[in-house]
XYZ file of C-alpha atoms in Angstrom:
351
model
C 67.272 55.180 59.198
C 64.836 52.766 61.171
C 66.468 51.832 65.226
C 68.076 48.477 64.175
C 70.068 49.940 61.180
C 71.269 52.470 63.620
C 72.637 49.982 65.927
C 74.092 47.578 63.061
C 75.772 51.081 61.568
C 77.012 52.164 65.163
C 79.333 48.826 65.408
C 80.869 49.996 61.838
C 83.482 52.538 61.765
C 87.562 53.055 62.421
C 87.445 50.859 65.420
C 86.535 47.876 63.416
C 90.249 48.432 62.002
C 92.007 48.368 64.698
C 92.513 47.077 68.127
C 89.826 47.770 70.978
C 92.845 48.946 73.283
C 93.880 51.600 70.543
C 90.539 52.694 69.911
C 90.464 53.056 73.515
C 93.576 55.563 73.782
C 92.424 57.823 71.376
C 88.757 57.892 73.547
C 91.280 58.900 76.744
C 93.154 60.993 74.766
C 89.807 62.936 73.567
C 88.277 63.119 77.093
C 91.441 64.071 79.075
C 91.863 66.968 76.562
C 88.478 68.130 76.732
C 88.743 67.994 80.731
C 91.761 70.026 80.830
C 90.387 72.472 78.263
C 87.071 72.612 80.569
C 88.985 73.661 83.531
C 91.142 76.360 81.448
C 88.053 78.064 80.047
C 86.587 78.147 83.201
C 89.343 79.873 84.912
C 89.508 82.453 82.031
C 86.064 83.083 82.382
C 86.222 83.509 86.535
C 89.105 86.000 86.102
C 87.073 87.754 83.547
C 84.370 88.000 85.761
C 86.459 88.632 89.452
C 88.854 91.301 88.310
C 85.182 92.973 86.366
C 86.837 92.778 82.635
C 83.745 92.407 81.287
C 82.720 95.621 81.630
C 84.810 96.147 78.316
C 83.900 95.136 74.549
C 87.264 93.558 73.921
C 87.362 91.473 77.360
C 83.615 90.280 76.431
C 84.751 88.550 72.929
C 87.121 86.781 75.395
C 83.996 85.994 77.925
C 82.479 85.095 74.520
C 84.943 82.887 72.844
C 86.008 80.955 76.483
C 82.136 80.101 76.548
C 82.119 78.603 73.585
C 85.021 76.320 74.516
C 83.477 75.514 77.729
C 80.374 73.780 75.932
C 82.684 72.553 73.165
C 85.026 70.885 75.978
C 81.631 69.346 77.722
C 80.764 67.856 74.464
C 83.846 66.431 73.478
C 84.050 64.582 77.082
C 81.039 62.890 76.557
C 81.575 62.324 72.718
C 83.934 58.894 73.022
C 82.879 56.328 71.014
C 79.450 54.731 71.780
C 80.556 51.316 71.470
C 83.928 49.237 72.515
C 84.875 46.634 70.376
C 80.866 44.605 69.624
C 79.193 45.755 73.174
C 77.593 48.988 73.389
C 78.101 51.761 76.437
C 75.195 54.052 75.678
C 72.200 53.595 74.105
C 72.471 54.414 70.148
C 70.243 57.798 70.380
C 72.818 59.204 73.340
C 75.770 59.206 71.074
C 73.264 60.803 68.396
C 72.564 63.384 70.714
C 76.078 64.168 71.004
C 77.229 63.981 68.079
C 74.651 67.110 67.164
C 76.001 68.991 70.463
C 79.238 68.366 69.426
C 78.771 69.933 65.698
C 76.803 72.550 67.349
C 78.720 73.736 69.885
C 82.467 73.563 67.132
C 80.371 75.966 65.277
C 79.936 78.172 67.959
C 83.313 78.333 68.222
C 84.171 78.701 65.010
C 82.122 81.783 64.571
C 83.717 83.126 68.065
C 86.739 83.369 66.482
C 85.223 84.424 63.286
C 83.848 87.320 65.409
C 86.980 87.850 66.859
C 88.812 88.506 63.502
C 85.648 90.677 62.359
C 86.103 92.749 64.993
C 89.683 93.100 64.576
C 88.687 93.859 60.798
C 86.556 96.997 61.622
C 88.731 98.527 64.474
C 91.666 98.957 61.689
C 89.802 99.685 58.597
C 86.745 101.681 59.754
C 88.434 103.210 62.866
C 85.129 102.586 64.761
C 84.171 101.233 67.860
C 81.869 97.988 67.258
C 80.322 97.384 70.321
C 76.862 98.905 68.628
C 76.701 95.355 67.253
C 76.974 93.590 70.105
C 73.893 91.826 69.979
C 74.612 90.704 66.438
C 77.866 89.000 67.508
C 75.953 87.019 69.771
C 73.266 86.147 67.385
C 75.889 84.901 64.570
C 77.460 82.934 67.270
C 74.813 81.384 68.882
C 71.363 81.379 67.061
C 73.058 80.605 63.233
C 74.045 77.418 63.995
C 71.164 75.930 65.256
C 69.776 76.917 61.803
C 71.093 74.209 59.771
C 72.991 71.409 61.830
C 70.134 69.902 62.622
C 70.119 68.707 58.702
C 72.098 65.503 59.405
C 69.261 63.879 61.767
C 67.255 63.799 58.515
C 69.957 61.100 57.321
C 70.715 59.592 60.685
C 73.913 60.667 60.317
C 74.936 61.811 63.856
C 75.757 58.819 65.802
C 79.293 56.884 66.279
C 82.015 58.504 63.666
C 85.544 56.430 65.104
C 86.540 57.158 68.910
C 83.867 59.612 69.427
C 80.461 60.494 68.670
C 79.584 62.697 65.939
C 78.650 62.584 61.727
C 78.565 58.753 60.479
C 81.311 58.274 57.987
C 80.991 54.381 57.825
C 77.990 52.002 57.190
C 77.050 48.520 56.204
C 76.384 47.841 53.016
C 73.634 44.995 51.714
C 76.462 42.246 51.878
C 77.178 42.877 55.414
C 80.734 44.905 54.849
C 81.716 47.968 56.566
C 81.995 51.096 53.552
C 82.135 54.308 53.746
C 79.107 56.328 53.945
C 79.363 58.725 51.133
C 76.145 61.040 52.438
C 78.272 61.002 55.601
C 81.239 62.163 54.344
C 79.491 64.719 52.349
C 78.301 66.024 55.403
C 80.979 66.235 56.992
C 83.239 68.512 54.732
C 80.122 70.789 53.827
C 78.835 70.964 57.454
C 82.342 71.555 59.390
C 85.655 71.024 57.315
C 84.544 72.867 54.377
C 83.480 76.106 56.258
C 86.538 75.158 58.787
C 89.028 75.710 55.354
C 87.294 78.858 54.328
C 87.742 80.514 57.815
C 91.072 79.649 57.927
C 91.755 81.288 54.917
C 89.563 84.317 55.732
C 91.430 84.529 58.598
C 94.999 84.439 56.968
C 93.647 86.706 54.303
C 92.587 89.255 57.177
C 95.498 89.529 58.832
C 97.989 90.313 56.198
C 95.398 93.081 55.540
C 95.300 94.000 59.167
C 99.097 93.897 59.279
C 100.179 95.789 56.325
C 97.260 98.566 57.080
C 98.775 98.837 60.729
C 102.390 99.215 59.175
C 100.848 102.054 57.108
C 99.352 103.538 59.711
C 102.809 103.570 61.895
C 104.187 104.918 58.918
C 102.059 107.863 58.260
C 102.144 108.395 62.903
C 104.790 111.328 62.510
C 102.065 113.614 60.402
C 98.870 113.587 63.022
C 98.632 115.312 66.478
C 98.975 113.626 69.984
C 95.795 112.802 70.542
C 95.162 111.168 67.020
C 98.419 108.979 68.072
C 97.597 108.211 71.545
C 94.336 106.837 69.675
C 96.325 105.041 67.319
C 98.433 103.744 69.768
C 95.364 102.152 71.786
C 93.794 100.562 68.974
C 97.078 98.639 68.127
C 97.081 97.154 71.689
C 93.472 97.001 71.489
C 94.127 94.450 68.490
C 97.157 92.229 69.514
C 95.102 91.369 72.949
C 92.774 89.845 70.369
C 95.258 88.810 67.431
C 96.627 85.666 68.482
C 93.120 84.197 69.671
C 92.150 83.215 65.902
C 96.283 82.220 65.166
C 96.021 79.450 67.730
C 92.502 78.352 66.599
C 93.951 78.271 63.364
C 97.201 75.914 63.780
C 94.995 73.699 66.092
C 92.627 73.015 63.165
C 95.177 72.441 60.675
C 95.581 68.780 62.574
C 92.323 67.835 62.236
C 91.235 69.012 58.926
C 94.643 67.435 57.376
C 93.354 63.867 59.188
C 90.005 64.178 57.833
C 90.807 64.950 54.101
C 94.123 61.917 53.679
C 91.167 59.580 55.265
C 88.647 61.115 53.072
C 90.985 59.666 50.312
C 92.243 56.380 51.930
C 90.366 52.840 51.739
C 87.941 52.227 54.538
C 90.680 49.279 56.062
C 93.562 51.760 56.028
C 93.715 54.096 59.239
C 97.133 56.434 59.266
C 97.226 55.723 63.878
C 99.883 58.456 64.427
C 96.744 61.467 62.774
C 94.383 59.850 65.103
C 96.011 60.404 68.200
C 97.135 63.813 67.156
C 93.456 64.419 66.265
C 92.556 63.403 69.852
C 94.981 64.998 71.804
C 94.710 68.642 69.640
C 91.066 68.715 69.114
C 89.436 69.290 72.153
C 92.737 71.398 73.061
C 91.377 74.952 72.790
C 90.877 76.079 76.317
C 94.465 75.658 77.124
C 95.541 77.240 74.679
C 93.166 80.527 75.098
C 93.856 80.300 78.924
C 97.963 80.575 77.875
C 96.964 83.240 75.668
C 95.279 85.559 78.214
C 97.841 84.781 80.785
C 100.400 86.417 78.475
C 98.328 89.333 78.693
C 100.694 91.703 80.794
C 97.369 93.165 82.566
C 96.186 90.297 83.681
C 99.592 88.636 85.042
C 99.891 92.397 87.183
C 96.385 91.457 88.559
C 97.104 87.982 88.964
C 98.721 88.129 92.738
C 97.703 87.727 96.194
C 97.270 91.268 96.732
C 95.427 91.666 93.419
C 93.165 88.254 94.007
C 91.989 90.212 97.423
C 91.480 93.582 95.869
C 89.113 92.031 93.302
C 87.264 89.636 96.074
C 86.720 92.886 97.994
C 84.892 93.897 94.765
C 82.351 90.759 95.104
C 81.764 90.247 99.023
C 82.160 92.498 101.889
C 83.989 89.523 103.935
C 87.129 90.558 101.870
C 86.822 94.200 102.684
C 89.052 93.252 106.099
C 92.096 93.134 104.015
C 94.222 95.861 103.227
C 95.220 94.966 99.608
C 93.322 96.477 97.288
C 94.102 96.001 93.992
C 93.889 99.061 91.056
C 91.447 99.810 88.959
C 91.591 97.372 85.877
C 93.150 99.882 83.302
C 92.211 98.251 80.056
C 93.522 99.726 77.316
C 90.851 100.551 75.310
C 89.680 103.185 72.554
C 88.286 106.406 74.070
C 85.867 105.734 71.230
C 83.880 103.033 73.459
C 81.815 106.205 74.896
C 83.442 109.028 73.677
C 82.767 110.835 71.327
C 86.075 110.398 69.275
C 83.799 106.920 68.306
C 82.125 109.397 65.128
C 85.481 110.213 63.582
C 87.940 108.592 62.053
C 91.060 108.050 63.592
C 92.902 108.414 60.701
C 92.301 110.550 57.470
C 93.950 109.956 53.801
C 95.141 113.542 52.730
């Protein structure tokens, strides 16, 4: 797609439907949520850091997944629309731009949670520690995207898609009217909402499987010795720290998925407001919700007090060591099997 066609395609999309000031509250909408979702992950990620979490696997997925959010919240701030009403803001290859980062930086979110659940997955049914595999985690998060969202330049796809910047789903068509961009659309659901879909049903799949393998285990506690249940018993909190990470990513994306697919189906005229601003508002979301998440984490509210704030500056720069609060030890409750040598058996045995 040549520079001009680019331009006449940017001025076609949802906001030729509807009025500039609407169009304009779902753009506020998107960028407010994606600022208070920056400043969320960021404060997970400087408590991870201050009270030295991340010297443990499980606390690093966290480290993991809040980066992810913190690039996807940058990217959805600068996303908004790259036109109001018939006068562009930005210069048609900036919103480009930003529409890739934006599908790049989704995906790297979606596979943090995919990780996340994958972990989960081999704690219960293996019984091994998985912090071998490390490296691989970040390698599926971060490298496999880059590997095939590029694919959409080769269209010009990326570029105004409604409020915000992302995959086209409207052009012009040789008469001059605004249609939907089938390639676009096709895009779309096989670049993001398609894998987005099968996730979410990996994930629902794995944790009933999770669940009902935990239930056996408690079941079957009463027949091991002490130290076999004191494992046991680790691994289980082990898992609900992480648990409800890929639950919230899942009920955020049920909003946006659901918006996509009933426009998928609806004439190009029609726009269904109500989905839109929910879409907004949700979407960029996800750092509040993961900073809510790990504040429910009782460890982390026990650290999170003066005292505790002092104990863990002490930690980082000598001009705390004046004060007399020291906060414990983190005591993360972790499997002796990330070091020990419990790691080469199984925790539990089918006799």
């Amino acid at each position: 797609m040549n520079n001009s066609s680019s331009t006449t395609d940017g001025l076609c999309g949802y906001a030729n439907f509807t009025p500039v000031s609407e169009d304009m509250i779902l753009a506020i909408l998107h960028t407010s949520s994606a600022g208070i979702s920056f400043i969320s992950s960021v404060l997970v990620i400087i408590l991870i850091i201050l009270f030295k979490k991340y010297s443990f696997f499980v606390q690093r997925l966290i480290l993991y997944l809040s980066f992810s959010v913190l690039l996807y919240s940058i990217a959805s701030a600068l996303a908004v629309t790259n036109y109001t009403g018939d006068e562009k803001v930005f210069p048609d290859n900036f919103c480009e731009a930003i529409g890739f980062v934006t599908q790049y930086t989704q995906w790297t979110l979606l596979l943090s949670v995919a990780v996340i659940t994958i972990d989960i997955l081999l704690r219960v049914i293996l019984n091994r520690a998985t912090n071998s595999i490390e490296i691989l985690y970040l390698i599926f998060i971060y490298v496999f995207p880059a590997t095939f969202n590029w694919a959409p330049f080769l269209q010009g796809l990326y570029g105004p898609a409604g409020s915000w910047c992302w995959i086209r789903s409207y052009t012009l068509n040789e008469s001059g009217d605004c249609v939907k961009n089938e390639t676009g659309l096709i895009y779309q659901f096989s670049l993001w909402y398609g894998p987005l879909f099968v996730v979410l049903v990996l994930i629902s799949v794995s944790y009933i499987i999770i669940l009902s393998t935990l239930k056996r285990y408690k079941q079957r506690m009463n027949i091991y010795n002490h130290d076999e249940m004191e494992l046991l018993k680790k691994m289980k909190r082990e898992v609900f720290i992480l648990m409800w990470y890929p639950i919230i990513f899942a009920l955020i994306n049920l909003i946006p998925l659901a918006n996509r697919i009933i426009h998928a189906c609806l004439e190009h005229e029609k726009r269904i407001y109500v989905l839109w601003v929910l879409h907004a508002f949700v979407s960029p979301l996800q750092g509040a919700f993961v900073v809510i998440v790990y504040a429910l984490d009782p460890e982390t509210r026990r650290k999170l007090t003066v005292v505790g704030v002092r104990g863990a500056l002490s930690q980082h720069c000598s001009c705390f060591n004046g004060h007399r609060g020291i906060v414990r030890e983190y005591k993360a409750e972790v499997l002796k099997s990330e070091g020990g040598p419990e790691a080469r058996r199984p925790l539990l045995k089918d006799k």
